PDB file of C-alpha atoms and ligand atoms in Angstrom:
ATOM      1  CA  UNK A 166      -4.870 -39.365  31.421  1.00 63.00           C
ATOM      2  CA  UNK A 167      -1.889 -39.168  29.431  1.00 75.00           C
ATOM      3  CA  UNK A 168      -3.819 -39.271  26.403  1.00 77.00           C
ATOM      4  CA  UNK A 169      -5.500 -36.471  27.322  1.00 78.00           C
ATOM      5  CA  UNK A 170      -2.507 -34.520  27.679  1.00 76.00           C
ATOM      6  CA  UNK A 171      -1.016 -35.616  24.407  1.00 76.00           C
ATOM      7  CA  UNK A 172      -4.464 -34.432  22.694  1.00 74.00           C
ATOM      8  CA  UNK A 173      -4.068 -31.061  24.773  1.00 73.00           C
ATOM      9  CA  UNK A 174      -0.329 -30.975  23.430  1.00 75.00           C
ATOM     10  CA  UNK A 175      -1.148 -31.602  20.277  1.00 72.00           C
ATOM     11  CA  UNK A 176      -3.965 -28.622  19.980  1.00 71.00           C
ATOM     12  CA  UNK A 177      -2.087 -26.266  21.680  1.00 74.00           C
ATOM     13  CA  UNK A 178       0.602 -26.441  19.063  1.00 71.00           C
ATOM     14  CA  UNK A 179      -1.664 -26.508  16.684  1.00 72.00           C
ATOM     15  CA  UNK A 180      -2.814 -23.117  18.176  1.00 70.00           C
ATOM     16  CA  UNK A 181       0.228 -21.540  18.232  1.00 67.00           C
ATOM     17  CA  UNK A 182       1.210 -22.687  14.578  1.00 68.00           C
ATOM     18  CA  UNK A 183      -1.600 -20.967  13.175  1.00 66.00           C
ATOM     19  CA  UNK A 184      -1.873 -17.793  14.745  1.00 65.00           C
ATOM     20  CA  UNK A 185       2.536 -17.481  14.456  1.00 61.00           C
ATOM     21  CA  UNK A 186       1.728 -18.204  10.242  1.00 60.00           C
ATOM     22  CA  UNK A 187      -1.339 -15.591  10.485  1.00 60.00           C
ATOM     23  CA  UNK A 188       1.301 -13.168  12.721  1.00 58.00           C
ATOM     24  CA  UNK A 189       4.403 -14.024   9.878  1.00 57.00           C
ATOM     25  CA  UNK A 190       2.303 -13.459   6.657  1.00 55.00           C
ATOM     26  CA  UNK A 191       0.836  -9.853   8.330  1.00 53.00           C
ATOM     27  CA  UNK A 192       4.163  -9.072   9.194  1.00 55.00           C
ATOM     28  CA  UNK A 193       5.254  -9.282   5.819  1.00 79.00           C
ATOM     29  CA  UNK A 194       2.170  -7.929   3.491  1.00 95.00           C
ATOM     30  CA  UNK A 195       3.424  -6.250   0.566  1.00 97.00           C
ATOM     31  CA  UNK A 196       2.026  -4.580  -2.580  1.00 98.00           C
ATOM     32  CA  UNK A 197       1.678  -7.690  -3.865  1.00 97.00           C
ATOM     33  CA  UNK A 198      -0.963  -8.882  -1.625  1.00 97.00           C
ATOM     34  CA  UNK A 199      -3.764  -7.244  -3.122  1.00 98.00           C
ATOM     35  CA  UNK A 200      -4.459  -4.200  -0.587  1.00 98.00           C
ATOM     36  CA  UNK A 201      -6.496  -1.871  -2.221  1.00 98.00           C
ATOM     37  CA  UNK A 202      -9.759  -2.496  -4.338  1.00 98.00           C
ATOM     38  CA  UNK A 203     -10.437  -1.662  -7.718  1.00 98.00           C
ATOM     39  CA  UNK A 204     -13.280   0.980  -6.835  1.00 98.00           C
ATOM     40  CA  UNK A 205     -10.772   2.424  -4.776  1.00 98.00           C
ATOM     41  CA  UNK A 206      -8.309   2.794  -7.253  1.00 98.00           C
ATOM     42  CA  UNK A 207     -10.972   3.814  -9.576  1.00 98.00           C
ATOM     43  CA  UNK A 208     -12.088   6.726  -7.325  1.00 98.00           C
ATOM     44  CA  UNK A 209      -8.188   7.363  -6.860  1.00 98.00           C
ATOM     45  CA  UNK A 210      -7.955   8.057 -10.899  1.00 98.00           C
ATOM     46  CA  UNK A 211     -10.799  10.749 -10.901  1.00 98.00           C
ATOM     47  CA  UNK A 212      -9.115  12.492  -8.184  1.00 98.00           C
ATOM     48  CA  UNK A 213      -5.601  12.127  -9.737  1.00 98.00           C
ATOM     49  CA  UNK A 214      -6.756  13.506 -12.746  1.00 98.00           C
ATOM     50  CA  UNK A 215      -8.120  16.214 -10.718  1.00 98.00           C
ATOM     51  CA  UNK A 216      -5.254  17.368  -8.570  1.00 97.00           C
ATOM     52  CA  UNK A 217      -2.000  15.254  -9.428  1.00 97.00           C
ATOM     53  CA  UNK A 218      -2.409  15.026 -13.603  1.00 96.00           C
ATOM     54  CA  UNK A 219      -1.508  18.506 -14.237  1.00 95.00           C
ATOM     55  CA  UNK A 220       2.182  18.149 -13.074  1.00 96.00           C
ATOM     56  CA  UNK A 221       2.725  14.463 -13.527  1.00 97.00           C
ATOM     57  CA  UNK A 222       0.331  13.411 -16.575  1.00 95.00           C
ATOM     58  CA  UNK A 223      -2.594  11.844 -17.186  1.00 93.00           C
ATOM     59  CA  UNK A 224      -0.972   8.485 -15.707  1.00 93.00           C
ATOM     60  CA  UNK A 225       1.791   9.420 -13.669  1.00 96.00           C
ATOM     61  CA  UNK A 226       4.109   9.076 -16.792  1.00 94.00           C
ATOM     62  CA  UNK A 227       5.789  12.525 -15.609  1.00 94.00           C
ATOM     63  CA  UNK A 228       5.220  15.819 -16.721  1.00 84.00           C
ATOM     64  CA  UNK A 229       7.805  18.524 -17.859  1.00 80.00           C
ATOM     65  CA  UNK A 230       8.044  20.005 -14.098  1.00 86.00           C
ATOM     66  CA  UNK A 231       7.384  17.012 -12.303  1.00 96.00           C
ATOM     67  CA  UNK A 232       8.616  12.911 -11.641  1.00 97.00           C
ATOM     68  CA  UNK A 233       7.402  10.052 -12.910  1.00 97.00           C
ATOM     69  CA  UNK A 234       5.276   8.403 -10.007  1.00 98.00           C
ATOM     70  CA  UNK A 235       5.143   5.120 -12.091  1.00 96.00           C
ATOM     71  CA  UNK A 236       8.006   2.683 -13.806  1.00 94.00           C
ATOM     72  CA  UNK A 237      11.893   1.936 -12.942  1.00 94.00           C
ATOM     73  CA  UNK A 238      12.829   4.803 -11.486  1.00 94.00           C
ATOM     74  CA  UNK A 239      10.020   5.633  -9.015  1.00 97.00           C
ATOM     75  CA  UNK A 240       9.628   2.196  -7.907  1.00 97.00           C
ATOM     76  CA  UNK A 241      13.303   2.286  -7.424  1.00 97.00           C
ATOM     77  CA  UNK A 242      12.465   5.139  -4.926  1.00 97.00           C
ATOM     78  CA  UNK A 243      10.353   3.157  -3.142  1.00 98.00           C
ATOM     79  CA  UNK A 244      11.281  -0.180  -2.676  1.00 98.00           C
ATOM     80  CA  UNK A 245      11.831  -1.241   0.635  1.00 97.00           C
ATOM     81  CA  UNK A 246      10.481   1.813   1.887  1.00 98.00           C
ATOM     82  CA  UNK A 247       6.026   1.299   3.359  1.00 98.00           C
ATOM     83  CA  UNK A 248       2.537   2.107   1.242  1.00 98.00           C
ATOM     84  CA  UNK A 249       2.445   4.392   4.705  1.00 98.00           C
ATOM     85  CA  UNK A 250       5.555   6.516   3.839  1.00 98.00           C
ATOM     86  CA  UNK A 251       4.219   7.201   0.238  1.00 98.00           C
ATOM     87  CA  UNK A 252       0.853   8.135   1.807  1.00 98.00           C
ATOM     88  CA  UNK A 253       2.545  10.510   4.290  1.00 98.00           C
ATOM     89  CA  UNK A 254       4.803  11.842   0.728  1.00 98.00           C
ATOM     90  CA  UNK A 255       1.030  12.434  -1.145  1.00 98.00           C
ATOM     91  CA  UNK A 256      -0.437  13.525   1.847  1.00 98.00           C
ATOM     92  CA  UNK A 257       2.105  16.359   3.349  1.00 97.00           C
ATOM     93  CA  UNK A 258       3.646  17.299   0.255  1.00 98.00           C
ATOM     94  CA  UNK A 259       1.458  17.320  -2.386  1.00 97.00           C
ATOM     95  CA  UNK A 260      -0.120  18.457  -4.438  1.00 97.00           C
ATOM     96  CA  UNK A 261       2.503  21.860  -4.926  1.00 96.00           C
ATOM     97  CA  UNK A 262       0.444  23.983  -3.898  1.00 95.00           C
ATOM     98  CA  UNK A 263      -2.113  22.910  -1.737  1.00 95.00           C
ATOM     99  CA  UNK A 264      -0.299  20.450   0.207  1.00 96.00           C
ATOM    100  CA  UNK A 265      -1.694  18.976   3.197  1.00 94.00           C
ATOM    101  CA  UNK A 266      -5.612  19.477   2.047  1.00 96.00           C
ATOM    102  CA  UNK A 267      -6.841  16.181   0.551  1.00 98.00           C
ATOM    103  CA  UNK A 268      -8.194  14.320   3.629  1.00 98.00           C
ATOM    104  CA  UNK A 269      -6.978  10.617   4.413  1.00 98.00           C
ATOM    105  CA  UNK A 270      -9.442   8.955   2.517  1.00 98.00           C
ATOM    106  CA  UNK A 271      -8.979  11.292  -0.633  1.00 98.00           C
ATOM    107  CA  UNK A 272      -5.156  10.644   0.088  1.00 98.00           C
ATOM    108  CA  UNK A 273      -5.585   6.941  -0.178  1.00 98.00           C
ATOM    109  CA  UNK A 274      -7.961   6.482  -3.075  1.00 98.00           C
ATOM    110  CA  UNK A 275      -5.040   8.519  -4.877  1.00 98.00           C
ATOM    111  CA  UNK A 276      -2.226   6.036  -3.135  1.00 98.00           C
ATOM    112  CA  UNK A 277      -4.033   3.040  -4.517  1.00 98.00           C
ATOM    113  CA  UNK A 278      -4.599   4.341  -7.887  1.00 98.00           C
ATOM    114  CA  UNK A 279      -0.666   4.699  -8.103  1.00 98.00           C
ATOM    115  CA  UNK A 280       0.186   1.077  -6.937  1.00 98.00           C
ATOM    116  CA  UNK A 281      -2.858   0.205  -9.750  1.00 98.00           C
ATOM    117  CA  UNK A 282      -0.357   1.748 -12.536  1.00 98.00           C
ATOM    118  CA  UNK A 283       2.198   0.899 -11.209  1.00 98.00           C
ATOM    119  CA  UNK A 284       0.976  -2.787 -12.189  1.00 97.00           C
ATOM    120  CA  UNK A 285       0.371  -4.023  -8.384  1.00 98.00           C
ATOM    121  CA  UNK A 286      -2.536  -6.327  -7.879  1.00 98.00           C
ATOM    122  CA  UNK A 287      -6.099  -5.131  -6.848  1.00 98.00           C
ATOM    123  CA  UNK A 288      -6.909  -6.969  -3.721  1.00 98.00           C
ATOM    124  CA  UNK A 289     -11.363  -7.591  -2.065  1.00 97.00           C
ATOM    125  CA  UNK A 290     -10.656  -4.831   0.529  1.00 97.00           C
ATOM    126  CA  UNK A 291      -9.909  -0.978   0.514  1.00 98.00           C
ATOM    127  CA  UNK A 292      -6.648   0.302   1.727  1.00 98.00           C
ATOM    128  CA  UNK A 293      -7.203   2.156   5.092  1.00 97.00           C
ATOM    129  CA  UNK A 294      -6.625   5.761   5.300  1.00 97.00           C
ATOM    130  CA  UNK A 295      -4.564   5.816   8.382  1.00 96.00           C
ATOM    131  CA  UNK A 296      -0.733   6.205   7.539  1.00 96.00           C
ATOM    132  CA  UNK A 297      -0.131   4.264  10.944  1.00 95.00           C
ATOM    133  CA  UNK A 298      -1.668   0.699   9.240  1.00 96.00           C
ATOM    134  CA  UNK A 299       0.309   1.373   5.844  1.00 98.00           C
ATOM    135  CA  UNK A 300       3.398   1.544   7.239  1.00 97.00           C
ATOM    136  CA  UNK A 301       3.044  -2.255   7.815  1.00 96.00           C
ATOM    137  CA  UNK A 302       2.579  -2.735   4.150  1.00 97.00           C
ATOM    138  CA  UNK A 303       5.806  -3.132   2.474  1.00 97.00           C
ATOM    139  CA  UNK A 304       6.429  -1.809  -1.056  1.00 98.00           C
ATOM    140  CA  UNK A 305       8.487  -4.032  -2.553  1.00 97.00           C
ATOM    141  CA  UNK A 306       9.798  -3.225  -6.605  1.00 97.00           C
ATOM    142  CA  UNK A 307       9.866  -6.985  -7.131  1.00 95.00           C
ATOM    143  CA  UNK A 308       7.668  -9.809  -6.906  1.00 94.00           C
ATOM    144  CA  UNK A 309       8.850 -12.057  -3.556  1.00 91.00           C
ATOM    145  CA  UNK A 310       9.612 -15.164  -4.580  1.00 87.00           C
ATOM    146  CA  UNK A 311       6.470 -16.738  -2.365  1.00 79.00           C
ATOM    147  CA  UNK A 312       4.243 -14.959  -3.309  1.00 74.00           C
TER     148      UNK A 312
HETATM  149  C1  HEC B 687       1.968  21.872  -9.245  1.00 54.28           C
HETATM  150  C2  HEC B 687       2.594  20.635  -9.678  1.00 54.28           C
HETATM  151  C3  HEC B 687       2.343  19.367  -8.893  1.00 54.28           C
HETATM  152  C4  HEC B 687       1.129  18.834  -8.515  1.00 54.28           C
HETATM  153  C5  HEC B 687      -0.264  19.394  -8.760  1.00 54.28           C
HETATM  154  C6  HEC B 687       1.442  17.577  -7.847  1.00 54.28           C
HETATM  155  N1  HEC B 687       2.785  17.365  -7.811  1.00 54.28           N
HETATM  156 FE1  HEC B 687       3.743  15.757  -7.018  1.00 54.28          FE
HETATM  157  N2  HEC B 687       5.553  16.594  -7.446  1.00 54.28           N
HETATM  158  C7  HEC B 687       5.731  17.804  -8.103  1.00 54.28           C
HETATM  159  C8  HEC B 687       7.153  18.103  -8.189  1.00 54.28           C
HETATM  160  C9  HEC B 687       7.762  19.341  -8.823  1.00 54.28           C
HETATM  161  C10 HEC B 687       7.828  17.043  -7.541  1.00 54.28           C
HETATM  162  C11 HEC B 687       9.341  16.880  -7.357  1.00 54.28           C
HETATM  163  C12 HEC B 687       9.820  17.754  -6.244  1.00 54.28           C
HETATM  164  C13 HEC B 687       9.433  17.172  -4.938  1.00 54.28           C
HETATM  165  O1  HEC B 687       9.765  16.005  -4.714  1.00 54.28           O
HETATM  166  O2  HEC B 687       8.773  17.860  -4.152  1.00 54.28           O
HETATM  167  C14 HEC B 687       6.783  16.107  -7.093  1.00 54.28           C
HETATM  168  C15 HEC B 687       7.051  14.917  -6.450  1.00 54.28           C
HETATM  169  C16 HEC B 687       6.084  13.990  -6.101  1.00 54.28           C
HETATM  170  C17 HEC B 687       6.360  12.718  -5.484  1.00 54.28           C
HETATM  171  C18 HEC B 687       7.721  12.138  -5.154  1.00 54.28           C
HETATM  172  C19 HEC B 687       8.191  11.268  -6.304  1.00 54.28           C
HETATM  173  C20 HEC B 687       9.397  10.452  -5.949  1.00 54.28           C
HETATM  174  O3  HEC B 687       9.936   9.787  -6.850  1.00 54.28           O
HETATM  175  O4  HEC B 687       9.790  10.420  -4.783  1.00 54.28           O
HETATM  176  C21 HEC B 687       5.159  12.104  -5.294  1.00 54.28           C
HETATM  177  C22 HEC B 687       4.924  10.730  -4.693  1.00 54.28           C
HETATM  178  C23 HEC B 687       4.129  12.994  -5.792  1.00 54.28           C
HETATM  179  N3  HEC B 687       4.724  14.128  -6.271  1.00 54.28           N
HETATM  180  C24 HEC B 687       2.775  12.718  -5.767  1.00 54.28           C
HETATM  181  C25 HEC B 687       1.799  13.643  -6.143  1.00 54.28           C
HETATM  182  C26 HEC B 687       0.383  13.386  -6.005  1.00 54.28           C
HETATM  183  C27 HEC B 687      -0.229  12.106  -5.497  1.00 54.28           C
HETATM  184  C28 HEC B 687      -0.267  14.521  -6.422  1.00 54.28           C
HETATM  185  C29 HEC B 687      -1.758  14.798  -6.402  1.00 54.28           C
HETATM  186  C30 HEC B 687      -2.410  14.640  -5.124  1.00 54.28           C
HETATM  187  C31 HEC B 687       0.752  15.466  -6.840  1.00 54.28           C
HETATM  188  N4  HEC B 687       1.989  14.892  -6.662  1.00 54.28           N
HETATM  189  C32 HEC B 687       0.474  16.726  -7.338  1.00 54.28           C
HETATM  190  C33 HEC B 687       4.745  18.622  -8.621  1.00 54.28           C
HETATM  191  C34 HEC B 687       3.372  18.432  -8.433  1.00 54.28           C
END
């Protein structure tokens, strides 16, 4: 009998253990978890060229009129900040011009191909196109430590 409740004990710990590490390392997904593909990113760069490469260059380097949306400075813009709150930035604000008409997924594809130069990992999965999710993935300048 009290075996059985020791093996009980044991498992439910067990239980809890894993899904509080699964709950901890969601809570804390970052850019360097790998969360966008690299189709996505891919598709991202033909639309970038398309709508964002005019004003910022071919890259992101920065244009005359407009930021750099890659190196020091930008990622010193965002760090801390969500992969949600730079969607909402592409989505409501840009491009100049015809802000607010790219659709979510059109808004991601772009979002992924700027973590993609700005030198965060490619992950298996696409990034979704719901602000709402990203704003659980932080963007973080530097690498954590355990990761
Ligand atoms: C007609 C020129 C133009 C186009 C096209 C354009 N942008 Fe911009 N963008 C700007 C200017 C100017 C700023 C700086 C003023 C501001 O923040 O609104 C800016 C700022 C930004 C910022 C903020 C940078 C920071 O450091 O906070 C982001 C992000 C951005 N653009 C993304 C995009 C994306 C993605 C596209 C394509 C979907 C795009 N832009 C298309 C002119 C443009």
């Amino acid at each position: 009998m009290n075996r059985r409740i020791a093996v009980f004990a044991v498992i439910a710990l067990g239980v809890i253990g894993t899904s509080y590490s699964a709950l901890r390392a969601q809570a804390e997904r970052s850019v360097w978890d790998g969360v966008y593909s690299e189709a996505q990113a891919t598709r991202g760069s033909t639309l970038f060229d398309k709508e964002c490469a005019g004003c910022h260059g071919p890259d992101g380097e920065g244009g005359g009129m407009a930021p750099a949306l890659s190196g020091a400075a930008f990622n010193a813009n965002y760090d801390g900040q969500s992969v949600g709150d730079l969607f909402d930035r592409n989505r409501t604000t840009m491009p100049v011009g015809k802000e607010g008409q790219l659709n979510g997924q059109q808004v991601a594809d772009i979002t992924a191909f700027m973590l993609q130069v700005n030198k965060f990992p490619a992950g298996p999965s696409e990034m979704a196109s719901q602000a709402m999710m990203l704003k659980q993935i932080k963007y973080l300048a530097q690498k954590p430590a355990d990761r």
